[in-house]
PDB file of C-alpha atoms in Angstrom:
ATOM      1  CA  MET S  34      24.996  -6.042  -4.354  1.00 47.00           C
ATOM      2  CA  ARG S  35      24.533  -9.592  -3.393  1.00 51.00           C
ATOM      3  CA  GLN S  36      22.848 -11.886  -5.975  1.00 49.00           C
ATOM      4  CA  SER S  37      20.371 -13.071  -3.291  1.00 53.00           C
ATOM      5  CA  THR S  38      19.104  -9.575  -2.780  1.00 57.00           C
ATOM      6  CA  LEU S  39      18.695  -8.981  -6.579  1.00 57.00           C
ATOM      7  CA  PHE S  40      16.566 -12.101  -6.799  1.00 54.00           C
ATOM      8  CA  PHE S  41      14.521 -11.292  -3.719  1.00 54.00           C
ATOM      9  CA  ILE S  42      13.928  -7.713  -5.071  1.00 58.00           C
ATOM     10  CA  PHE S  43      12.526  -8.997  -8.350  1.00 54.00           C
ATOM     11  CA  ASN S  44      10.454 -11.815  -6.808  1.00 53.00           C
ATOM     12  CA  HIS S  45       9.020 -10.040  -3.841  1.00 52.00           C
ATOM     13  CA  TYR S  46       9.744  -6.328  -3.418  1.00 58.00           C
ATOM     14  CA  LEU S  47       8.928  -5.156  -6.946  1.00 59.00           C
ATOM     15  CA  PHE S  48       5.951  -7.319  -7.343  1.00 63.00           C
ATOM     16  CA  LEU S  49       4.531  -6.938  -3.868  1.00 67.00           C
ATOM     17  CA  GLY S  50       5.523  -3.523  -2.773  1.00 73.00           C
ATOM     18  CA  TYR S  51       4.947  -1.911  -6.067  1.00 75.00           C
ATOM     19  CA  GLY S  52       1.983  -3.602  -7.904  1.00 77.00           C
ATOM     20  CA  GLY S  53       0.996  -6.534  -5.745  1.00 77.00           C
ATOM     21  CA  PRO S  54      -2.473  -6.773  -3.904  1.00 76.00           C
ATOM     22  CA  ASP S  55      -0.941  -5.150  -0.881  1.00 81.00           C
ATOM     23  CA  GLY S  56       1.374  -2.745  -2.623  1.00 84.00           C
ATOM     24  CA  GLU S  57       1.685   0.979  -2.906  1.00 89.00           C
ATOM     25  CA  LEU S  58      -0.102   1.463  -6.241  1.00 90.00           C
ATOM     26  CA  GLY S  59      -3.252  -0.298  -4.957  1.00 91.00           C
ATOM     27  CA  ALA S  60      -3.007   1.716  -1.676  1.00 93.00           C
ATOM     28  CA  SER S  61      -2.803   4.995  -3.268  1.00 94.00           C
ATOM     29  CA  ILE S  62      -5.813   4.372  -5.541  1.00 94.00           C
ATOM     30  CA  ARG S  63      -7.833   2.813  -2.719  1.00 95.00           C
ATOM     31  CA  TYR S  64      -7.457   5.923  -0.314  1.00 97.00           C
ATOM     32  CA  LEU S  65      -7.765   8.383  -3.175  1.00 96.00           C
ATOM     33  CA  SER S  66     -11.103   6.636  -4.195  1.00 96.00           C
ATOM     34  CA  GLN S  67     -12.398   6.061  -0.716  1.00 97.00           C
ATOM     35  CA  ARG S  68     -12.038   9.780   0.095  1.00 97.00           C
ATOM     36  CA  PHE S  69     -15.174  10.699  -1.931  1.00 96.00           C
ATOM     37  CA  ALA S  70     -17.617   8.876   0.256  1.00 94.00           C
ATOM     38  CA  MET S  71     -16.347  10.364   3.550  1.00 96.00           C
ATOM     39  CA  PRO S  72     -18.874  12.419   5.328  1.00 94.00           C
ATOM     40  CA  LEU S  73     -16.448  14.623   7.293  1.00 95.00           C
ATOM     41  CA  PRO S  74     -13.870  16.884   5.835  1.00 96.00           C
ATOM     42  CA  GLU S  75     -11.268  15.568   8.348  1.00 96.00           C
ATOM     43  CA  LEU S  76     -11.747  12.087   6.882  1.00 97.00           C
ATOM     44  CA  LYS S  77     -11.369  13.173   3.318  1.00 98.00           C
ATOM     45  CA  ALA S  78      -8.241  15.116   4.281  1.00 98.00           C
ATOM     46  CA  THR S  79      -6.601  12.067   5.818  1.00 98.00           C
ATOM     47  CA  LEU S  80      -7.361   9.814   2.854  1.00 98.00           C
ATOM     48  CA  THR S  81      -6.096  12.554   0.538  1.00 98.00           C
ATOM     49  CA  ASP S  82      -2.833  12.957   2.495  1.00 98.00           C
ATOM     50  CA  ILE S  83      -2.121   9.217   2.818  1.00 98.00           C
ATOM     51  CA  GLY S  84      -3.264   8.338  -0.717  1.00 97.00           C
ATOM     52  CA  THR S  85      -0.704  11.020  -1.924  1.00 97.00           C
ATOM     53  CA  GLU S  86       1.928   9.826   0.364  1.00 97.00           C
ATOM     54  CA  GLU S  87       1.334   6.189  -0.893  1.00 95.00           C
ATOM     55  CA  LEU S  88       2.140   7.643  -4.634  1.00 95.00           C
ATOM     56  CA  ASN S  89       5.473   8.966  -3.095  1.00 95.00           C
ATOM     57  CA  HIS S  90       6.201   5.321  -1.773  1.00 93.00           C
ATOM     58  CA  LEU S  91       5.302   4.019  -5.287  1.00 91.00           C
ATOM     59  CA  GLU S  92       8.030   6.282  -6.775  1.00 92.00           C
ATOM     60  CA  MET S  93      10.533   5.287  -3.965  1.00 90.00           C
ATOM     61  CA  ILE S  94      10.177   1.515  -4.836  1.00 86.00           C
ATOM     62  CA  GLY S  95      10.397   2.170  -8.523  1.00 85.00           C
ATOM     63  CA  ALA S  96      13.672   4.079  -8.048  1.00 85.00           C
ATOM     64  CA  ILE S  97      15.154   1.347  -5.889  1.00 82.00           C
ATOM     65  CA  VAL S  98      14.313  -1.373  -8.321  1.00 80.00           C
ATOM     66  CA  TYR S  99      15.476   0.770 -11.207  1.00 82.00           C
ATOM     67  CA  GLN S 100      18.840   1.363  -9.424  1.00 81.00           C
ATOM     68  CA  LEU S 101      19.261  -2.300  -8.651  1.00 79.00           C
ATOM     69  CA  THR S 102      18.576  -3.295 -12.330  1.00 80.00           C
ATOM     70  CA  ARG S 103      19.890  -0.646 -14.559  1.00 80.00           C
ATOM     71  CA  ASN S 104      23.312  -2.237 -15.211  1.00 82.00           C
ATOM     72  CA  LEU S 105      22.435  -5.962 -15.302  1.00 81.00           C
ATOM     73  CA  SER S 106      24.174  -8.161 -17.579  1.00 85.00           C
ATOM     74  CA  GLU S 107      22.553 -11.057 -19.413  1.00 87.00           C
ATOM     75  CA  GLU S 108      24.352 -13.451 -17.018  1.00 87.00           C
ATOM     76  CA  ASP S 109      23.009 -11.516 -14.069  1.00 82.00           C
ATOM     77  CA  ILE S 110      19.349 -11.616 -15.454  1.00 81.00           C
ATOM     78  CA  LYS S 111      19.494 -15.433 -15.782  1.00 83.00           C
ATOM     79  CA  LYS S 112      21.183 -16.080 -12.583  1.00 79.00           C
ATOM     80  CA  ALA S 113      18.528 -14.008 -10.654  1.00 75.00           C
ATOM     81  CA  GLY S 114      15.675 -15.846 -12.417  1.00 74.00           C
ATOM     82  CA  PHE S 115      14.595 -12.598 -14.035  1.00 76.00           C
ATOM     83  CA  ASP S 116      14.722 -13.661 -17.505  1.00 80.00           C
ATOM     84  CA  ALA S 117      10.895 -14.256 -17.979  1.00 81.00           C
ATOM     85  CA  TYR S 118      10.254 -10.752 -16.692  1.00 80.00           C
ATOM     86  CA  PHE S 119      13.021  -9.428 -18.866  1.00 83.00           C
ATOM     87  CA  VAL S 120      11.613 -10.864 -21.998  1.00 87.00           C
ATOM     88  CA  ASP S 121       8.302  -9.047 -21.486  1.00 86.00           C
ATOM     89  CA  HIS S 122       9.559  -5.841 -19.848  1.00 85.00           C
ATOM     90  CA  THR S 123      13.351  -5.534 -20.056  1.00 84.00           C
ATOM     91  CA  THR S 124      14.194  -3.790 -16.859  1.00 81.00           C
ATOM     92  CA  GLY S 125      11.059  -1.635 -16.970  1.00 83.00           C
ATOM     93  CA  ILE S 126       9.077  -1.033 -13.827  1.00 83.00           C
ATOM     94  CA  TYR S 127       5.888  -3.005 -14.403  1.00 82.00           C
ATOM     95  CA  PRO S 128       3.274  -3.484 -11.523  1.00 84.00           C
ATOM     96  CA  ASN S 129       2.315  -7.117 -11.029  1.00 77.00           C
ATOM     97  CA  SER S 130       2.092  -9.655  -8.141  1.00 74.00           C
ATOM     98  CA  ALA S 131       4.868 -11.985  -7.155  1.00 69.00           C
ATOM     99  CA  ALA S 132       3.090 -14.590  -9.157  1.00 71.00           C
ATOM    100  CA  GLY S 133       3.322 -12.422 -12.262  1.00 74.00           C
ATOM    101  CA  VAL S 134      -0.337 -11.400 -12.430  1.00 79.00           C
ATOM    102  CA  PRO S 135      -0.615  -7.782 -13.706  1.00 83.00           C
ATOM    103  CA  PHE S 136      -2.029  -5.142 -11.312  1.00 85.00           C
ATOM    104  CA  ASP S 137      -5.753  -4.765 -11.503  1.00 83.00           C
ATOM    105  CA  ALA S 138      -8.508  -2.945  -9.756  1.00 81.00           C
ATOM    106  CA  PHE S 139      -9.529  -6.140  -7.891  1.00 78.00           C
ATOM    107  CA  SER S 140      -7.040  -5.281  -5.148  1.00 74.00           C
ATOM    108  CA  ILE S 141      -8.692  -1.984  -4.490  1.00 83.00           C
ATOM    109  CA  ALA S 142     -11.521  -1.942  -1.997  1.00 85.00           C
ATOM    110  CA  SER S 143     -13.808   1.062  -2.115  1.00 90.00           C
ATOM    111  CA  LYS S 144     -17.356   0.338  -0.818  1.00 90.00           C
ATOM    112  CA  GLY S 145     -18.691   3.710  -0.439  1.00 92.00           C
ATOM    113  CA  ASP S 146     -19.456   3.050   3.361  1.00 92.00           C
ATOM    114  CA  PRO S 147     -16.991   5.138   5.594  1.00 94.00           C
ATOM    115  CA  ILE S 148     -16.941   2.503   8.234  1.00 93.00           C
ATOM    116  CA  THR S 149     -16.437  -0.330   5.868  1.00 94.00           C
ATOM    117  CA  ASP S 150     -13.684   1.658   3.984  1.00 96.00           C
ATOM    118  CA  LEU S 151     -11.889   2.666   7.119  1.00 97.00           C
ATOM    119  CA  HIS S 152     -11.719  -0.789   8.345  1.00 96.00           C
ATOM    120  CA  GLU S 153     -10.423  -1.855   4.925  1.00 95.00           C
ATOM    121  CA  SER S 154      -7.674   0.842   5.052  1.00 96.00           C
ATOM    122  CA  LEU S 155      -6.758  -0.353   8.517  1.00 97.00           C
ATOM    123  CA  ALA S 156      -6.353  -3.909   7.259  1.00 96.00           C
ATOM    124  CA  ALA S 157      -4.486  -2.671   4.155  1.00 94.00           C
ATOM    125  CA  GLU S 158      -1.886  -0.954   6.270  1.00 95.00           C
ATOM    126  CA  GLN S 159      -1.370  -4.039   8.429  1.00 95.00           C
ATOM    127  CA  LYS S 160      -1.020  -6.226   5.370  1.00 91.00           C
ATOM    128  CA  ALA S 161       1.570  -3.777   3.928  1.00 90.00           C
ATOM    129  CA  ARG S 162       3.468  -3.644   7.207  1.00 93.00           C
ATOM    130  CA  THR S 163       3.469  -7.507   7.207  1.00 91.00           C
ATOM    131  CA  THR S 164       4.917  -7.581   3.676  1.00 84.00           C
ATOM    132  CA  TYR S 165       7.621  -5.143   4.724  1.00 86.00           C
ATOM    133  CA  ASP S 166       8.342  -7.177   7.755  1.00 90.00           C
ATOM    134  CA  ASN S 167       8.718 -10.376   5.600  1.00 84.00           C
ATOM    135  CA  ILE S 168      10.973  -8.414   3.167  1.00 81.00           C
ATOM    136  CA  LEU S 169      13.265  -7.288   5.995  1.00 86.00           C
ATOM    137  CA  ARG S 170      13.705 -10.937   7.085  1.00 85.00           C
ATOM    138  CA  PHE S 171      15.131 -11.778   3.742  1.00 79.00           C
ATOM    139  CA  CYS S 172      16.889  -8.656   2.484  1.00 81.00           C
ATOM    140  CA  ASP S 173      20.578  -8.448   2.889  1.00 81.00           C
ATOM    141  CA  ASP S 174      21.343  -5.250   1.177  1.00 81.00           C
ATOM    142  CA  PRO S 175      21.651  -2.103   3.540  1.00 84.00           C
ATOM    143  CA  ASP S 176      20.782   0.274   0.778  1.00 82.00           C
ATOM    144  CA  VAL S 177      17.398  -1.482   0.470  1.00 83.00           C
ATOM    145  CA  ILE S 178      16.854  -2.432   4.157  1.00 89.00           C
ATOM    146  CA  ASP S 179      16.913   1.459   5.202  1.00 92.00           C
ATOM    147  CA  PRO S 180      14.016   2.619   2.858  1.00 91.00           C
ATOM    148  CA  ILE S 181      12.045  -0.535   3.611  1.00 90.00           C
ATOM    149  CA  ARG S 182      12.318   0.174   7.312  1.00 95.00           C
ATOM    150  CA  PHE S 183      11.103   3.812   6.548  1.00 96.00           C
ATOM    151  CA  LEU S 184       8.181   2.403   4.621  1.00 94.00           C
ATOM    152  CA  ARG S 185       7.284  -0.018   7.286  1.00 95.00           C
ATOM    153  CA  ALA S 186       7.256   2.873   9.852  1.00 97.00           C
ATOM    154  CA  ARG S 187       4.938   4.791   7.637  1.00 97.00           C
ATOM    155  CA  GLU S 188       2.443   1.905   7.316  1.00 96.00           C
ATOM    156  CA  VAL S 189       2.308   1.965  11.188  1.00 97.00           C
ATOM    157  CA  VAL S 190       1.587   5.727  11.259  1.00 98.00           C
ATOM    158  CA  HIS S 191      -1.072   5.321   8.550  1.00 98.00           C
ATOM    159  CA  TYR S 192      -2.672   2.502  10.563  1.00 98.00           C
ATOM    160  CA  GLN S 193      -2.728   4.896  13.686  1.00 98.00           C
ATOM    161  CA  ARG S 194      -4.302   7.700  11.567  1.00 98.00           C
ATOM    162  CA  PHE S 195      -7.052   5.487  10.114  1.00 98.00           C
ATOM    163  CA  GLY S 196      -7.868   4.244  13.680  1.00 98.00           C
ATOM    164  CA  GLU S 197      -8.234   7.828  14.824  1.00 98.00           C
ATOM    165  CA  ASN S 198     -10.445   8.556  11.803  1.00 97.00           C
ATOM    166  CA  LEU S 199     -12.566   5.651  12.663  1.00 96.00           C
ATOM    167  CA  ARG S 200     -13.050   6.835  16.218  1.00 95.00           C
ATOM    168  CA  LEU S 201     -13.728  10.373  14.960  1.00 94.00           C
ATOM    169  CA  LEU S 202     -16.447   8.998  12.628  1.00 93.00           C
ATOM    170  CA  THR S 203     -18.145   6.640  15.215  1.00 90.00           C
ATOM    171  CA  ASP S 204     -18.097   9.460  17.928  1.00 89.00           C
ATOM    172  CA  LYS S 205     -20.229  11.702  15.658  1.00 87.00           C
ATOM    173  CA  LEU S 206     -22.612   8.687  14.835  1.00 83.00           C
ATOM    174  CA  ASP S 207     -25.622   7.645  16.828  1.00 74.00           C
ATOM    175  CA  SER S 208     -24.144   4.596  18.538  1.00 70.00           C
ATOM    176  CA  LYS S 209     -27.251   2.591  17.797  1.00 67.00           C
ATOM    177  CA  ASN S 210     -26.546   3.092  14.088  1.00 64.00           C
ATOM    178  CA  PHE S 211     -22.878   2.212  13.692  1.00 66.00           C
ATOM    179  CA  TYR S 212     -23.648  -0.851  11.553  1.00 71.00           C
ATOM    180  CA  ALA S 213     -27.348  -0.258  10.525  1.00 70.00           C
ATOM    181  CA  PHE S 214     -26.673   2.614   8.133  1.00 73.00           C
ATOM    182  CA  ASN S 215     -24.144   3.889   5.754  1.00 78.00           C
ATOM    183  CA  PRO S 216     -23.043   7.394   6.921  1.00 80.00           C
ATOM    184  CA  ALA S 217     -22.195   8.449   3.385  1.00 77.00           C
ATOM    185  CA  PHE S 218     -25.603   7.835   2.265  1.00 77.00           C
ATOM    186  CA  ASP S 219     -27.929   7.800   5.278  1.00 77.00           C
ATOM    187  CA  LYS S 220     -27.325  11.281   6.630  1.00 74.00           C
ATOM    188  CA  HIS S 221     -29.877  10.755   9.391  1.00 75.00           C
ATOM    189  CA  CYS S 222     -27.444   8.473  11.318  1.00 76.00           C
ATOM    190  CA  PHE S 223     -25.328  11.301  12.747  1.00 76.00           C
ATOM    191  CA  LYS S 224     -25.963  12.399  16.298  1.00 73.00           C
ATOM    192  CA  LYS S 225     -28.357  15.342  16.575  1.00 69.00           C
ATOM    193  CA  LYS S 226     -26.561  18.472  18.042  1.00 64.00           C
TER     194      LYS S 226
END
């Protein structure tokens, strides 16, 4: 593996894709939390499915990073600028941002309003896609590029599914009430059958 890839992986991929504000850990917790307020079983199912898939993505990233770092020498660690991280975590997989800020719940948006939460989910998938686009611009290791392309493609699919869910929800709401009520709380805002 090229040294530039190792440096990039530690300063961007691990931190952003794993535990950064637009990473897989936050996405999985966000969706698995948002599902509780969804008023329709189809919406709960989508959030459960995608939240579970995001946990899979988290495992993929952790495995990639582990494979890239398991045999590092002290010289490799210093050259890659990985020494500060190494002092705290050795080569353990630890969720934090590219700036070194540990993962926290501030990157999870769960408002309890299905319309708000679905818009947040749409935005989160676009931010993750942008992160993967940026990683692909700099990464030069084919063993890393292929899984990143796969993850990027899944972000696009998730975006489409959340868009379908938003349409499903708004189609079942009284159109005068889209933004006047919270469909998880104000049950009267659904169309009368």
